[in-house]
């Protein structure tokens, strides 16, 4: 491993960590009302506006970092875009995989993770604010970090099949670890979810398809809480 590659990995790890902290900053205004028991609709609207402003600023920083990473990739894998038909075909297959994951999770009845319990508690106290950030804010910010920046910094040569597979596996493990403990029974759900989203990204080469799939997953989860 060359010194340049090691330096790139270290810079990537630092950038991802810093931008992940920024994403947590964007999520904080949506969490405060639940923590402070400010459950009224006006309070949720007020913190919703704050969440929107902070999220836009964080999105701008993430988008600049993502675009900069794409511009400096070598080889330029993402310059060779697949056809729109191929993208939609991949998305359709990944939607089926997501449905299979949801069905499997329901059949296994694995214990809810701490992350899921926290979201459910927030939904009970501030449902509209939790719904707003969980469905619209989190998918955009998380996909730019966990898929966009991750593959820009750590898995550049995606024209090689084994690199794609390794990247998808590592990405799934990272996604699971940041949402729960890898050694807990529920970790497999987050791992498979991360792998599905990573597969969508490397096959479509279009972050918008990941964001849309993540949006659909979170929307379904929030809808399930409503009923």
Coordinates of N, CA and C in Angstrom, one line a residue:
X1 N 0.9 -1.2 0.0 CA 0.0 0.0 0.0 C 0.9 1.2 0.0
X2 N 0.6 2.1 -1.0 CA 1.5 3.3 -1.1 C 1.1 4.4 0.0
X3 N 2.1 5.3 0.2 CA 1.9 6.3 1.1 C 0.7 7.2 0.8
X4 N 0.6 7.5 -0.6 CA -0.6 8.3 -1.0 C -1.9 7.7 -0.7
X5 N -2.0 6.3 -0.9 CA -3.2 5.7 -0.6 C -3.5 5.7 0.9
X6 N -2.5 5.5 1.7 CA -2.7 5.5 3.2 C -3.2 6.9 3.6
X7 N -2.5 7.9 3.0 CA -2.9 9.3 3.3 C -4.4 9.6 2.9
X8 N -4.7 9.0 1.8 CA -6.1 9.2 1.3 C -7.1 8.6 2.2
X9 N -6.8 7.4 2.7 CA -7.7 6.6 3.6 C -7.8 7.4 4.9
X10 N -6.7 7.9 5.4 CA -6.8 8.7 6.7 C -7.6 10.0 6.5
X11 N -7.4 10.6 5.4 CA -8.1 11.8 5.1 C -9.6 11.5 5.0
X12 N -9.9 10.4 4.3 CA -11.3 10.0 4.2 C -12.0 9.6 5.5
X13 N -11.2 8.9 6.3 CA -11.8 8.6 7.7 C -12.0 9.8 8.5
X14 N -11.1 10.8 8.4 CA -11.3 12.0 9.1 C -12.5 12.8 8.6
X15 N -12.6 12.9 7.3 CA -13.7 13.6 6.6 C -15.0 13.0 6.9
X16 N -15.1 11.7 6.8 CA -16.4 11.0 7.1 C -16.8 11.2 8.6
X17 N -15.8 11.1 9.5 CA -16.1 11.3 10.9 C -16.6 12.7 11.2
X18 N -15.9 13.7 10.6 CA -16.4 15.1 10.8 C -17.7 15.4 10.2
X19 N -18.0 14.8 9.0 CA -19.3 15.1 8.4 C -20.4 14.3 9.0
X20 N -20.0 13.1 9.6 CA -21.0 12.4 10.4 C -21.4 13.2 11.6
X21 N -20.5 13.8 12.3 CA -20.8 14.7 13.4 C -21.7 15.8 13.0
X22 N -21.5 16.4 11.8 CA -22.3 17.4 11.3 C -23.7 16.9 11.1
X23 N -23.9 15.7 10.6 CA -25.2 15.1 10.4 C -25.9 14.9 11.7
X24 N -25.2 14.6 12.8 CA -25.8 14.5 14.1 C -26.2 15.9 14.6
X25 N -25.5 16.9 14.2 CA -25.9 18.3 14.6 C -27.2 18.6 13.9
X26 N -27.3 18.2 12.6 CA -28.6 18.5 11.9 C -29.7 17.7 12.5
X27 N -29.5 16.5 13.1 CA -30.6 15.8 13.7 C -31.0 16.3 15.1
X28 N -30.1 17.0 15.7 CA -30.3 17.4 17.1 C -31.6 18.2 17.3
X29 N -31.8 19.2 16.5 CA -33.1 20.0 16.7 C -34.3 19.2 16.6
X30 N -34.3 18.1 15.9 CA -35.5 17.2 15.8 C -35.7 16.3 17.0
X31 N -34.6 16.2 17.8 CA -34.6 15.3 18.9 C -34.8 16.1 20.2
X32 N -34.5 17.4 20.3 CA -34.6 18.2 21.5 C -36.0 18.3 22.0
X33 N -37.1 18.5 21.2 CA -38.4 18.6 21.8 C -38.8 17.4 22.6
X34 N -38.5 16.2 22.1 CA -38.8 14.9 22.8 C -38.1 14.9 24.1
X35 N -36.8 15.2 24.1 CA -36.0 15.2 25.3 C -36.5 16.2 26.3
X36 N -36.9 17.4 25.9 CA -37.4 18.4 26.8 C -38.9 18.4 27.0
X37 N -39.5 17.4 26.5 CA -41.0 17.3 26.7 C -41.8 18.5 26.1
X38 N -41.3 19.0 25.0 CA -42.0 20.1 24.3 C -42.8 19.5 23.2
X39 N -44.0 19.0 23.5 CA -44.7 18.1 22.6 C -45.8 18.9 21.8
X40 N -46.0 20.1 22.1 CA -47.1 20.9 21.4 C -46.7 21.0 19.9
X41 N -47.8 21.2 19.1 CA -47.6 21.4 17.7 C -46.8 22.6 17.3
X42 N -47.0 23.8 18.0 CA -46.2 25.0 17.7 C -44.7 24.7 18.0
X43 N -44.4 24.0 19.1 CA -43.0 23.6 19.4 C -42.4 22.8 18.3
X44 N -43.2 21.8 17.8 CA -42.7 20.9 16.8 C -42.4 21.7 15.5
X45 N -43.3 22.6 15.2 CA -43.1 23.5 14.0 C -41.9 24.3 14.1
X46 N -41.7 24.9 15.3 CA -40.6 25.8 15.5 C -39.3 25.0 15.3
X47 N -39.2 23.9 16.0 CA -38.0 23.0 15.8 C -37.9 22.4 14.5
X48 N -39.0 22.3 13.8 CA -38.9 21.8 12.4 C -38.3 22.8 11.5
X49 N -38.6 24.1 11.7 CA -37.9 25.1 10.9 C -36.4 25.2 11.2
X50 N -36.1 25.1 12.5 CA -34.6 25.0 12.8 C -34.0 23.8 12.2
X51 N -34.6 22.7 12.3 CA -34.1 21.5 11.7 C -33.8 21.7 10.2
X52 N -34.8 22.3 9.5 CA -34.7 22.5 8.1 C -33.5 23.4 7.7
X53 N -33.3 24.5 8.5 CA -32.2 25.4 8.2 C -30.9 24.8 8.4
X54 N -30.7 24.1 9.6 CA -29.5 23.4 9.9 C -29.2 22.3 8.9
X55 N -30.2 21.5 8.5 CA -30.1 20.4 7.5 C -29.6 20.9 6.2
X56 N -30.1 22.1 5.8 CA -29.7 22.7 4.5 C -28.2 23.0 4.5
X57 N -27.8 23.6 5.6 CA -26.4 24.0 5.7 C -25.5 22.8 5.7
X58 N -25.9 21.7 6.5 CA -25.1 20.5 6.5 C -25.1 19.8 5.1
X59 N -26.3 19.8 4.5 CA -26.4 19.2 3.1 C -25.4 19.9 2.2
X60 N -25.3 21.2 2.3 CA -24.4 22.0 1.4 C -23.0 21.5 1.6
X61 N -22.6 21.3 2.9 CA -21.2 20.9 3.2 C -21.0 19.5 2.6
X62 N -22.0 18.6 2.8 CA -21.9 17.2 2.4 C -21.8 17.1 0.9
X63 N -22.7 17.9 0.2 CA -22.7 17.9 -1.2 C -21.4 18.4 -1.9
X64 N -20.8 19.4 -1.3 CA -19.6 19.9 -1.8 C -18.5 18.8 -1.6
X65 N -18.5 18.2 -0.5 CA -17.5 17.1 -0.2 C -17.7 16.0 -1.2
X66 N -18.9 15.6 -1.4 CA -19.2 14.5 -2.3 C -18.8 14.8 -3.8
X67 N -19.2 16.0 -4.2 CA -18.8 16.4 -5.6 C -17.3 16.5 -5.8
X68 N -16.7 17.0 -4.8 CA -15.2 17.1 -4.8 C -14.6 15.7 -4.9
X69 N -15.1 14.8 -4.2 CA -14.7 13.4 -4.2 C -14.9 12.8 -5.6
X70 N -16.0 13.0 -6.2 CA -16.3 12.5 -7.5 C -15.3 13.0 -8.5
X71 N -15.0 14.3 -8.4 CA -14.1 15.0 -9.4 C -12.7 14.4 -9.3
X72 N -12.3 13.9 -8.1 CA -10.9 13.4 -7.9 C -10.8 11.9 -7.9
X73 N -11.8 11.2 -8.3 CA -11.8 9.7 -8.4 C -10.9 9.3 -9.5
X74 N -10.2 8.2 -9.4 CA -9.3 7.7 -10.4 C -9.2 6.1 -10.2
X75 N -9.7 5.3 -11.2 CA -10.3 5.8 -12.5 C -11.7 6.4 -12.3
X76 N -12.2 7.1 -13.2 CA -13.5 7.9 -13.1 C -14.6 6.9 -13.4
X77 N -14.9 6.0 -12.5 CA -15.9 5.0 -12.7 C -17.3 5.6 -12.9
X78 N -17.6 6.7 -12.2 CA -18.9 7.3 -12.2 C -19.1 8.2 -13.4
X79 N -18.1 8.4 -14.2 CA -18.3 9.2 -15.5 C -19.1 8.3 -16.5
X80 N -18.9 7.0 -16.4 CA -19.6 6.1 -17.4 C -20.9 5.7 -16.8
X81 N -22.0 6.5 -17.0 CA -23.3 6.2 -16.4 C -24.0 5.1 -17.2
X82 N -24.7 4.2 -16.4 CA -25.5 3.2 -17.1 C -26.8 3.9 -17.7
X83 N -27.5 3.1 -18.5 CA -28.7 3.7 -19.0 C -29.8 3.9 -18.0
X84 N -30.8 4.7 -18.2 CA -31.9 5.0 -17.3 C -32.6 3.7 -17.0
X85 N -32.8 2.9 -18.1 CA -33.5 1.6 -17.9 C -32.8 0.7 -16.9
X86 N -31.4 0.6 -17.0 CA -30.7 -0.2 -16.1 C -30.8 0.3 -14.7
X87 N -30.8 1.6 -14.5 CA -30.9 2.2 -13.2 C -32.3 1.8 -12.5
X88 N -33.3 1.9 -13.3 CA -34.7 1.6 -12.8 C -34.8 0.1 -12.5
X89 N -34.2 -0.7 -13.4 CA -34.2 -2.2 -13.2 C -33.5 -2.5 -11.8
X90 N -32.3 -1.9 -11.6 CA -31.6 -2.1 -10.3 C -32.5 -1.7 -9.2
X91 N -33.1 -0.5 -9.3 CA -33.9 0.0 -8.2 C -35.1 -1.0 -7.9
X92 N -35.7 -1.5 -9.0 CA -36.8 -2.4 -8.8 C -36.3 -3.7 -8.1
X93 N -35.2 -4.2 -8.4 CA -34.7 -5.4 -7.8 C -34.3 -5.1 -6.3
X94 N -33.8 -3.9 -6.0 CA -33.5 -3.6 -4.6 C -34.7 -3.3 -3.8
X95 N -35.8 -2.8 -4.4 CA -37.1 -2.7 -3.7 C -37.6 -4.1 -3.3
X96 N -37.5 -5.0 -4.2 CA -37.9 -6.4 -3.9 C -37.0 -7.0 -2.7
X97 N -35.7 -6.7 -2.8 CA -34.8 -7.1 -1.7 C -35.2 -6.5 -0.4
X98 N -35.6 -5.2 -0.4 CA -36.0 -4.5 0.8 C -37.3 -5.1 1.3
X99 N -38.2 -5.4 0.4 CA -39.5 -6.0 0.9 C -39.2 -7.4 1.5
X100 N -38.3 -8.1 0.9 CA -37.9 -9.4 1.5 C -37.3 -9.3 2.9
X101 N -36.5 -8.2 3.1 CA -35.9 -7.9 4.4 C -36.9 -7.6 5.4
X102 N -37.9 -6.8 5.0 CA -39.0 -6.4 5.9 C -39.8 -7.6 6.4
X103 N -40.1 -8.5 5.4 CA -40.9 -9.7 5.7 C -40.1 -10.6 6.6
X104 N -38.8 -10.8 6.3 CA -37.9 -11.7 7.1 C -37.8 -11.1 8.5
X105 N -37.7 -9.8 8.7 CA -37.6 -9.2 10.0 C -38.8 -9.5 10.8
X106 N -40.0 -9.3 10.1 CA -41.3 -9.6 10.8 C -41.4 -11.0 11.2
X107 N -40.9 -12.0 10.4 CA -41.1 -13.4 10.7 C -40.2 -13.8 11.9
X108 N -39.0 -13.2 11.9 CA -38.0 -13.6 12.9 C -38.3 -12.9 14.2
X109 N -38.9 -11.7 14.2 CA -39.3 -11.0 15.4 C -38.1 -10.7 16.3
X110 N -37.0 -10.2 15.7 CA -35.8 -9.9 16.4 C -36.0 -8.8 17.4
X111 N -35.3 -8.7 18.5 CA -35.5 -7.7 19.5 C -35.1 -6.3 18.9
X112 N -35.9 -5.3 19.2 CA -35.6 -3.9 18.7 C -34.3 -3.4 19.2
X113 N -33.5 -2.7 18.3 CA -32.3 -2.1 18.7 C -32.5 -0.9 19.5
X114 N -31.4 -0.4 20.2 CA -31.5 0.8 21.0 C -31.9 2.0 20.1
X115 N -31.3 2.0 18.9 CA -31.6 3.0 17.9 C -33.1 3.0 17.6
X116 N -33.7 1.9 17.3 CA -35.1 1.8 17.0 C -36.0 2.2 18.2
X117 N -35.6 1.8 19.4 CA -36.3 2.2 20.6 C -36.4 3.7 20.8
X118 N -35.2 4.3 20.5 CA -35.1 5.8 20.6 C -36.1 6.5 19.6
X119 N -36.1 5.9 18.4 CA -36.9 6.5 17.4 C -38.4 6.3 17.8
X120 N -38.8 5.2 18.3 CA -40.1 4.9 18.7 C -40.6 5.8 19.8
X121 N -39.6 6.1 20.8 CA -40.0 7.0 21.9 C -40.2 8.4 21.4
X122 N -39.3 8.8 20.5 CA -39.5 10.2 19.9 C -40.8 10.3 19.1
X123 N -41.2 9.2 18.4 CA -42.4 9.2 17.6 C -43.6 9.4 18.5
X124 N -43.5 8.8 19.7 CA -44.7 8.9 20.7 C -44.8 10.3 21.2
X125 N -43.8 11.0 21.4 CA -43.9 12.4 22.0 C -43.9 13.5 20.9
X126 N -43.2 13.4 19.9 CA -43.2 14.4 18.8 C -43.3 13.7 17.5
X127 N -44.5 13.2 17.1 CA -44.6 12.4 15.9 C -44.3 13.2 14.6
X128 N -44.8 14.4 14.5 CA -44.7 15.1 13.2 C -43.2 15.5 13.0
X129 N -42.6 15.9 14.0 CA -41.2 16.3 13.8 C -40.3 15.1 13.5
X130 N -40.5 14.0 14.2 CA -39.8 12.8 14.0 C -40.0 12.3 12.6
X131 N -41.3 12.3 12.1 CA -41.7 11.9 10.8 C -41.0 12.8 9.7
X132 N -40.9 14.1 10.0 CA -40.4 15.0 9.0 C -38.9 14.8 8.8
X133 N -38.1 14.7 9.9 CA -36.7 14.5 9.7 C -36.3 13.1 9.3
X134 N -37.1 12.1 9.9 CA -36.8 10.7 9.6 C -37.0 10.3 8.2
X135 N -38.0 10.9 7.5 CA -38.4 10.6 6.2 C -37.7 11.4 5.2
X136 N -37.5 12.7 5.4 CA -37.0 13.7 4.4 C -35.5 14.1 4.7
X137 N -35.1 14.3 5.9 CA -33.8 14.7 6.2 C -32.7 13.6 6.3
X138 N -33.0 12.6 7.1 CA -32.0 11.5 7.3 C -31.6 10.8 6.1
X139 N -32.5 10.4 5.2 CA -32.1 9.7 4.0 C -31.1 10.4 3.1
X140 N -31.3 11.7 3.0 CA -30.4 12.5 2.1 C -29.0 12.6 2.7
X141 N -29.0 13.0 4.0 CA -27.7 13.2 4.7 C -26.9 11.9 4.9
X142 N -27.7 10.8 5.3 CA -27.0 9.6 5.5 C -26.5 9.0 4.2
X143 N -27.2 9.1 3.1 CA -26.7 8.5 1.9 C -25.5 9.2 1.3
X144 N -25.4 10.5 1.5 CA -24.2 11.2 1.1 C -23.0 10.8 1.8
X145 N -23.2 10.5 3.1 CA -22.1 10.1 4.0 C -21.8 8.6 3.8
X146 N -22.7 7.7 4.0 CA -22.5 6.3 4.1 C -22.3 5.6 2.7
X147 N -22.8 6.2 1.6 CA -22.6 5.6 0.3 C -21.7 6.6 -0.5
X148 N -22.1 7.8 -0.7 CA -21.3 8.7 -1.5 C -19.9 8.9 -1.1
X149 N -19.7 9.4 0.1 CA -18.3 9.7 0.6 C -17.6 8.4 0.9
X150 N -18.2 7.4 1.4 CA -17.6 6.1 1.7 C -16.9 5.5 0.5
X151 N -17.6 5.5 -0.7 CA -17.1 4.9 -1.9 C -16.1 5.8 -2.5
X152 N -16.3 7.1 -2.4 CA -15.3 8.1 -2.9 C -13.9 7.9 -2.3
X153 N -13.9 7.7 -1.0 CA -12.6 7.6 -0.3 C -12.0 6.2 -0.2
X154 N -12.8 5.2 0.0 CA -12.2 3.9 0.3 C -12.3 2.8 -0.7
X155 N -13.2 3.0 -1.7 CA -13.4 2.0 -2.7 C -13.5 2.7 -4.1
X156 N -12.3 3.0 -4.7 CA -12.3 3.8 -5.9 C -12.5 2.9 -7.1
X157 N -11.8 1.8 -7.2 CA -11.7 1.0 -8.4 C -12.9 0.0 -8.5
X158 N -14.1 0.6 -8.6 CA -15.3 -0.2 -8.7 C -15.6 -0.9 -10.0
X159 N -14.7 -0.7 -11.0 CA -14.8 -1.5 -12.2 C -14.3 -2.9 -12.0
X160 N -13.7 -3.2 -10.9 CA -13.4 -4.6 -10.5 C -14.5 -5.2 -9.6
X161 N -15.0 -6.4 -10.0 CA -16.1 -7.0 -9.3 C -15.8 -7.3 -7.9
X162 N -14.6 -7.8 -7.6 CA -14.3 -8.1 -6.2 C -14.2 -6.9 -5.3
X163 N -13.8 -5.8 -5.9 CA -13.8 -4.5 -5.1 C -15.2 -4.1 -4.8
X164 N -16.2 -4.2 -5.8 CA -17.6 -3.9 -5.5 C -18.1 -4.7 -4.4
X165 N -17.9 -6.0 -4.5 CA -18.4 -7.0 -3.4 C -17.8 -6.6 -2.1
X166 N -16.5 -6.4 -2.0 CA -15.9 -6.1 -0.7 C -16.4 -4.8 -0.2
X167 N -16.6 -3.8 -1.1 CA -17.1 -2.5 -0.7 C -18.5 -2.6 -0.1
X168 N -19.3 -3.4 -0.8 CA -20.7 -3.6 -0.3 C -20.8 -4.2 1.1
X169 N -19.9 -5.2 1.3 CA -19.9 -5.9 2.6 C -19.4 -5.0 3.7
X170 N -18.3 -4.3 3.4 CA -17.7 -3.4 4.4 C -18.7 -2.3 4.7
X171 N -19.4 -1.8 3.7 CA -20.3 -0.7 3.9 C -21.5 -1.2 4.7
X172 N -22.0 -2.4 4.5 CA -23.1 -2.9 5.3 C -22.6 -3.1 6.8
X173 N -21.4 -3.5 7.0 CA -20.9 -3.7 8.4 C -20.8 -2.3 9.1
X174 N -20.3 -1.3 8.3 CA -20.2 0.0 8.9 C -21.6 0.6 9.2
X175 N -22.5 0.5 8.3 CA -23.9 1.0 8.5 C -24.5 0.3 9.7
X176 N -24.3 -1.0 9.9 CA -24.8 -1.7 11.1 C -24.2 -1.2 12.4
X177 N -22.9 -1.1 12.4 CA -22.2 -0.7 13.6 C -22.6 0.7 14.0
X178 N -22.9 1.6 13.1 CA -23.2 3.0 13.5 C -24.7 3.1 13.9
X179 N -25.5 2.0 13.7 CA -26.9 2.0 14.1 C -27.1 1.1 15.3
X180 N -26.2 0.2 15.5 CA -26.4 -0.7 16.7 C -25.0 -1.4 16.9
X181 N -25.0 -2.3 17.8 CA -23.8 -3.1 18.1 C -23.7 -4.3 17.2
X182 N -22.6 -4.5 16.5 CA -22.5 -5.6 15.5 C -22.7 -7.0 16.2
X183 N -22.6 -7.0 17.5 CA -22.7 -8.3 18.2 C -24.1 -8.6 18.8
X184 N -25.0 -7.7 18.4 CA -26.4 -7.9 18.9 C -27.2 -8.6 17.8
X185 N -28.3 -9.3 18.2 CA -29.1 -10.0 17.3 C -29.7 -9.2 16.1
X186 N -30.0 -7.9 16.4 CA -30.6 -7.1 15.4 C -29.7 -6.5 14.4
X187 N -28.4 -6.7 14.5 CA -27.4 -6.1 13.6 C -27.5 -6.6 12.2
X188 N -28.0 -7.8 12.0 CA -28.1 -8.3 10.6 C -29.1 -7.5 9.8
X189 N -30.1 -6.9 10.4 CA -31.1 -6.1 9.7 C -30.4 -4.9 9.1
X190 N -29.6 -4.2 9.9 CA -28.9 -3.0 9.5 C -27.8 -3.3 8.5
X191 N -27.2 -4.5 8.6 CA -26.2 -4.9 7.7 C -26.8 -5.1 6.3
X192 N -27.9 -5.9 6.3 CA -28.5 -6.1 5.0 C -29.0 -4.8 4.4
X193 N -29.6 -4.0 5.2 CA -30.1 -2.7 4.7 C -28.9 -1.9 4.1
X194 N -27.8 -1.8 4.8 CA -26.7 -1.1 4.3 C -26.2 -1.7 3.0
X195 N -26.2 -3.1 2.9 CA -25.7 -3.8 1.7 C -26.6 -3.5 0.5
X196 N -27.9 -3.4 0.8 CA -28.9 -3.1 -0.3 C -28.7 -1.7 -0.8
X197 N -28.5 -0.8 0.1 CA -28.3 0.6 -0.4 C -26.9 0.8 -1.1
X198 N -25.9 0.1 -0.6 CA -24.6 0.1 -1.3 C -24.7 -0.5 -2.7
X199 N -25.4 -1.6 -2.8 CA -25.5 -2.2 -4.1 C -26.3 -1.3 -5.1
X200 N -27.3 -0.6 -4.6 CA -28.0 0.3 -5.4 C -27.1 1.4 -5.9
X201 N -26.2 1.9 -5.0 CA -25.3 3.0 -5.4 C -24.3 2.5 -6.5
X202 N -23.6 1.4 -6.2 CA -22.5 1.0 -7.1 C -23.1 0.5 -8.5
X203 N -24.3 0.1 -8.5 CA -24.9 -0.4 -9.8 C -25.6 0.7 -10.6
X204 N -26.2 1.7 -9.9 CA -26.8 2.8 -10.6 C -25.9 4.0 -10.8
X205 N -24.8 4.1 -10.0 CA -23.9 5.2 -10.0 C -24.6 6.5 -9.8
X206 N -25.7 6.5 -9.1 CA -26.5 7.7 -9.0 C -27.1 7.7 -7.5
X207 N -26.6 8.7 -6.8 CA -26.9 8.8 -5.3 C -28.4 9.0 -5.1
X208 N -29.1 9.6 -6.2 CA -30.5 9.9 -6.0 C -31.3 8.6 -5.9
X209 N -30.9 7.5 -6.5 CA -31.7 6.3 -6.3 C -31.5 5.7 -4.9
X210 N -30.3 5.9 -4.3 CA -30.2 5.5 -2.9 C -31.1 6.3 -2.0
X211 N -31.1 7.6 -2.2 CA -31.9 8.5 -1.4 C -33.3 8.1 -1.5
X212 N -33.8 7.8 -2.7 CA -35.2 7.4 -2.9 C -35.5 6.1 -2.2
X213 N -34.6 5.1 -2.3 CA -34.9 3.9 -1.6 C -34.9 4.0 -0.1
X214 N -33.9 4.8 0.4 CA -33.8 5.1 1.8 C -35.1 5.8 2.3
X215 N -35.5 6.8 1.5 CA -36.8 7.5 1.8 C -38.0 6.5 1.9
X216 N -38.1 5.6 0.9 CA -39.2 4.7 1.0 C -39.2 3.8 2.2
X217 N -37.9 3.3 2.6 CA -37.8 2.5 3.7 C -38.2 3.2 5.0
X218 N -37.7 4.4 5.2 CA -38.1 5.2 6.4 C -39.6 5.6 6.4
X219 N -40.1 5.9 5.2 CA -41.5 6.2 5.2 C -42.4 5.0 5.6
X220 N -42.0 3.8 5.1 CA -42.7 2.6 5.5 C -42.6 2.4 7.0
X221 N -41.4 2.6 7.6 CA -41.2 2.3 9.0 C -42.1 3.3 9.8
X222 N -42.1 4.6 9.4 CA -42.9 5.6 10.1 C -44.4 5.3 10.0
X223 N -44.8 4.8 8.8 CA -46.2 4.5 8.6 C -46.6 3.3 9.5
X224 N -45.7 2.3 9.7 CA -45.9 1.2 10.5 C -46.1 1.6 12.0
X225 N -45.4 2.7 12.4 CA -45.6 3.2 13.8 C -47.0 3.8 14.0
X226 N -47.5 4.4 12.9 CA -48.8 5.1 13.0 C -49.9 4.1 13.2
X227 N -49.7 2.9 12.6 CA -50.8 1.9 12.8 C -50.4 0.9 13.9

